[in-house]
mmCIF file of C-alpha atoms and ligand atoms in Angstrom:
data_model
loop_
_atom_site.group_PDB
_atom_site.id
_atom_site.type_symbol
_atom_site.label_atom_id
_atom_site.label_comp_id
_atom_site.label_asym_id
_atom_site.label_seq_id
_atom_site.Cartn_x
_atom_site.Cartn_y
_atom_site.Cartn_z
ATOM 1 C CA MET Y 283 -0.366 11.642 -12.998
ATOM 2 C CA LYS Y 284 -1.978 10.793 -9.506
ATOM 3 C CA ILE Y 285 -1.232 7.365 -7.415
ATOM 4 C CA LEU Y 286 -3.211 6.831 -4.084
ATOM 5 C CA VAL Y 287 -0.885 5.351 -1.640
ATOM 6 C CA ILE Y 288 -2.971 3.374 1.010
ATOM 7 C CA HIS Y 289 -1.310 1.833 4.430
ATOM 8 C CA GLY Y 290 -3.880 -0.749 5.838
ATOM 9 C CA PRO Y 291 -4.244 -1.683 9.634
ATOM 10 C CA ASN Y 292 -1.771 -0.978 12.556
ATOM 11 C CA LEU Y 293 0.541 0.874 9.966
ATOM 12 C CA ASN Y 294 0.032 4.098 11.853
ATOM 13 C CA LEU Y 295 1.875 2.214 14.689
ATOM 14 C CA LEU Y 296 5.258 2.628 12.603
ATOM 15 C CA GLY Y 297 8.214 3.573 14.444
ATOM 16 C CA LYS Y 298 6.841 2.061 17.560
ATOM 17 C CA ARG Y 299 5.433 -1.159 16.288
ATOM 18 C CA GLU Y 300 8.266 -4.028 16.265
ATOM 19 C CA PRO Y 301 11.013 -1.803 14.658
ATOM 20 C CA ASP Y 302 13.568 -4.820 14.632
ATOM 21 C CA ILE Y 303 10.816 -6.164 11.587
ATOM 22 C CA TYR Y 304 9.400 -2.699 10.286
ATOM 23 C CA GLY Y 305 12.111 -0.201 11.113
ATOM 24 C CA SER Y 306 12.246 2.646 13.306
ATOM 25 C CA ASP Y 307 10.748 5.464 10.439
ATOM 26 C CA SER Y 308 7.282 6.544 11.886
ATOM 27 C CA LEU Y 309 4.745 6.389 8.845
ATOM 28 C CA GLU Y 310 4.560 10.324 8.360
ATOM 29 C CA GLN Y 311 8.193 9.808 7.894
ATOM 30 C CA ILE Y 312 7.685 7.303 5.325
ATOM 31 C CA ASN Y 313 4.940 9.732 3.404
ATOM 32 C CA GLY Y 314 8.100 12.323 3.417
ATOM 33 C CA LEU Y 315 9.966 10.290 1.551
ATOM 34 C CA ILE Y 316 7.668 8.947 -0.631
ATOM 35 C CA GLN Y 317 6.093 12.529 -1.605
ATOM 36 C CA GLU Y 318 9.548 13.607 -1.983
ATOM 37 C CA HIS Y 319 10.380 11.113 -4.677
ATOM 38 C CA ALA Y 320 6.916 11.670 -6.497
ATOM 39 C CA SER Y 321 7.410 15.342 -6.782
ATOM 40 C CA VAL Y 322 10.421 14.799 -8.651
ATOM 41 C CA LYS Y 323 9.109 12.695 -11.296
ATOM 42 C CA ASP Y 324 5.843 15.177 -11.220
ATOM 43 C CA ILE Y 325 3.595 12.470 -9.486
ATOM 44 C CA SER Y 326 0.757 13.531 -7.465
ATOM 45 C CA ILE Y 327 0.116 11.250 -4.319
ATOM 46 C CA ASP Y 328 -2.660 10.696 -2.209
ATOM 47 C CA PHE Y 329 -2.209 9.234 1.312
ATOM 48 C CA TYR Y 330 -4.868 7.310 3.105
ATOM 49 C CA GLN Y 331 -4.245 5.381 6.242
ATOM 50 C CA SER Y 332 -7.119 3.026 7.896
ATOM 51 C CA ASN Y 333 -7.538 0.402 10.254
ATOM 52 C CA HIS Y 334 -11.157 -0.708 8.896
ATOM 53 C CA GLU Y 335 -11.554 -2.891 6.009
ATOM 54 C CA GLY Y 336 -14.601 -1.089 4.415
ATOM 55 C CA ASP Y 337 -13.165 2.251 4.710
ATOM 56 C CA ILE Y 338 -10.203 1.102 2.731
ATOM 57 C CA ILE Y 339 -12.832 -0.346 0.020
ATOM 58 C CA ASP Y 340 -14.704 2.767 -0.074
ATOM 59 C CA ARG Y 341 -11.474 4.560 -0.447
ATOM 60 C CA ILE Y 342 -10.433 2.661 -3.658
ATOM 61 C CA HIS Y 343 -13.828 3.208 -5.086
ATOM 62 C CA ARG Y 344 -13.828 6.669 -4.874
ATOM 63 C CA ALA Y 345 -10.595 6.601 -6.383
ATOM 64 C CA ALA Y 346 -12.001 4.954 -9.292
ATOM 65 C CA SER Y 347 -14.804 7.247 -9.286
ATOM 66 C CA GLU Y 348 -14.995 11.178 -10.988
ATOM 67 C CA GLY Y 349 -14.591 13.562 -8.304
ATOM 68 C CA PRO Y 350 -11.109 15.056 -6.305
ATOM 69 C CA GLU Y 351 -10.411 11.571 -4.843
ATOM 70 C CA ARG Y 352 -9.770 10.086 -8.403
ATOM 71 C CA CYS Y 353 -6.400 8.614 -8.948
ATOM 72 C CA ASP Y 354 -4.667 6.759 -11.853
ATOM 73 C CA ALA Y 355 -3.388 3.971 -10.042
ATOM 74 C CA LEU Y 356 -2.910 2.437 -6.463
ATOM 75 C CA VAL Y 357 0.032 1.357 -4.124
ATOM 76 C CA ILE Y 358 -1.151 -0.407 -1.333
ATOM 77 C CA ASN Y 359 0.180 -1.974 1.956
ATOM 78 C CA PRO Y 360 -2.964 -3.992 3.118
ATOM 79 C CA GLY Y 361 -1.299 -5.004 6.244
ATOM 80 C CA ALA Y 362 -2.817 -8.221 7.489
ATOM 81 C CA PHE Y 363 -5.690 -7.886 5.283
ATOM 82 C CA THR Y 364 -3.258 -9.382 2.814
ATOM 83 C CA HIS Y 365 -3.591 -12.998 3.655
ATOM 84 C CA TYR Y 366 -7.435 -13.167 3.943
ATOM 85 C CA SER Y 367 -9.126 -9.786 2.370
ATOM 86 C CA ILE Y 368 -11.490 -11.027 -0.508
ATOM 87 C CA ALA Y 369 -13.396 -8.023 -0.289
ATOM 88 C CA ILE Y 370 -10.082 -5.702 -0.647
ATOM 89 C CA ARG Y 371 -9.282 -7.732 -3.398
ATOM 90 C CA ASP Y 372 -12.590 -7.732 -5.199
ATOM 91 C CA ALA Y 373 -12.307 -3.992 -5.025
ATOM 92 C CA ILE Y 374 -9.285 -3.800 -6.654
ATOM 93 C CA GLN Y 375 -10.223 -5.652 -9.393
ATOM 94 C CA GLY Y 376 -13.562 -4.458 -9.708
ATOM 95 C CA THR Y 377 -12.311 -1.009 -10.364
ATOM 96 C CA GLY Y 378 -9.515 -2.087 -12.479
ATOM 97 C CA LEU Y 379 -7.033 0.302 -10.949
ATOM 98 C CA PRO Y 380 -3.681 -0.659 -11.749
ATOM 99 C CA ALA Y 381 -2.093 -1.832 -8.194
ATOM 100 C CA ILE Y 382 0.994 -2.987 -6.791
ATOM 101 C CA GLU Y 383 1.043 -4.657 -3.274
ATOM 102 C CA VAL Y 384 4.262 -3.270 -1.258
ATOM 103 C CA HIS Y 385 5.249 -5.094 2.118
ATOM 104 C CA LEU Y 386 8.070 -3.452 4.263
ATOM 105 C CA SER Y 387 8.900 -6.677 5.947
ATOM 106 C CA ASN Y 388 10.262 -9.765 4.112
ATOM 107 C CA LEU Y 389 6.857 -11.906 4.164
ATOM 108 C CA ASP Y 390 8.732 -14.808 2.525
ATOM 109 C CA ALA Y 391 11.164 -15.171 5.815
ATOM 110 C CA ARG Y 392 8.337 -15.012 7.988
ATOM 111 C CA GLU Y 393 5.364 -17.145 9.461
ATOM 112 C CA PRO Y 394 3.513 -19.256 6.887
ATOM 113 C CA PHE Y 395 0.172 -17.459 7.327
ATOM 114 C CA ARG Y 396 2.264 -13.962 6.007
ATOM 115 C CA GLN Y 397 3.259 -16.086 2.848
ATOM 116 C CA THR Y 398 0.063 -16.017 1.099
ATOM 117 C CA SER Y 399 -1.694 -13.000 -0.613
ATOM 118 C CA VAL Y 400 -5.180 -13.366 -1.405
ATOM 119 C CA ILE Y 401 -4.397 -9.674 -3.318
ATOM 120 C CA ALA Y 402 -1.404 -9.947 -4.994
ATOM 121 C CA PRO Y 403 -2.970 -12.035 -8.202
ATOM 122 C CA VAL Y 404 -5.157 -8.615 -8.957
ATOM 123 C CA CYS Y 405 -1.840 -6.382 -8.710
ATOM 124 C CA ARG Y 406 0.547 -5.830 -11.470
ATOM 125 C CA GLY Y 407 3.262 -6.724 -8.898
ATOM 126 C CA ARG Y 408 4.571 -6.961 -5.325
ATOM 127 C CA ILE Y 409 7.517 -5.819 -3.471
ATOM 128 C CA THR Y 410 8.106 -7.329 -0.231
ATOM 129 C CA GLY Y 411 11.197 -6.933 2.242
ATOM 130 C CA LEU Y 412 12.998 -3.486 1.035
ATOM 131 C CA GLY Y 413 11.215 -1.082 3.700
ATOM 132 C CA TYR Y 414 10.001 2.261 2.632
ATOM 133 C CA ARG Y 415 12.193 1.791 -0.531
ATOM 134 C CA GLY Y 416 9.571 -0.763 -2.004
ATOM 135 C CA TYR Y 417 6.927 2.172 -1.975
ATOM 136 C CA LEU Y 418 9.537 4.449 -4.208
ATOM 137 C CA LEU Y 419 10.158 1.509 -6.669
ATOM 138 C CA ALA Y 420 6.122 0.938 -7.026
ATOM 139 C CA ILE Y 421 5.785 4.678 -7.877
ATOM 140 C CA ASP Y 422 8.520 4.315 -10.263
ATOM 141 C CA ALA Y 423 6.685 1.313 -11.786
ATOM 142 C CA LEU Y 424 3.098 2.771 -11.940
ATOM 143 C CA GLY Y 425 4.320 5.940 -13.237
ATOM 144 C CA GLU Y 426 5.714 3.941 -16.233
ATOM 145 C CA ILE Y 427 2.668 1.531 -16.434
ATOM 146 C CA ALA Y 428 -0.288 3.999 -15.956
ATOM 147 C CA GLY Y 429 1.433 7.426 -16.800
HETATM 148 C C1 DQA I 745 2.905 -6.032 6.343
HETATM 149 C C2 DQA I 745 3.272 -7.196 6.652
HETATM 150 C C3 DQA I 745 1.949 -7.797 7.006
HETATM 151 O O1 DQA I 745 1.622 -9.721 7.341
HETATM 152 C C4 DQA I 745 1.671 -7.131 8.585
HETATM 153 O O2 DQA I 745 0.213 -7.631 9.303
HETATM 154 C C5 DQA I 745 1.810 -5.847 8.770
HETATM 155 C C6 DQA I 745 2.605 -5.350 7.856
HETATM 156 C C7 DQA I 745 4.516 -5.473 6.122
HETATM 157 O O3 DQA I 745 4.278 -4.305 5.433
HETATM 158 O O4 DQA I 745 5.600 -5.868 6.333
HETATM 159 O O5 DQA I 745 0.993 -5.235 9.154
HETATM 160 O O6 DQA I 745 1.909 -5.534 5.534
#
């Protein structure tokens, strides 16, 4: 089974960006932890990071099409797009890929505008506030749901 892990805007800055909120691990380090965890479970991972809404949508479409970028399921941290991108929501819903939304920080303890997700209703579930561990838990869950 293959899972696509999408990191949205500004997540390429992890490690340097507000470490008190997002932790001191870089995106590369987090991807390393995900990779290590998934290989023990015999799950392949494709990683994708973009700061651009349309590029994220195109990648989701490719994950649902025949070809080398096809995936069985999706873990997505949509970054700030979480709070307003109906287009990413439609891409997840339109492809029908089983998805889990992950956030490093605890959105329920942050500004009110971060407490709304337009993406969560089209996901199987949502993990928020557990740092990098959220990605590992999402992979375990999708391994069972979509494996
Ligand atoms: C985030 C939370 C979002 O509100 C924010 O815009 C991010 C990161 C998180 O992982 O905690 O970029 O998705």
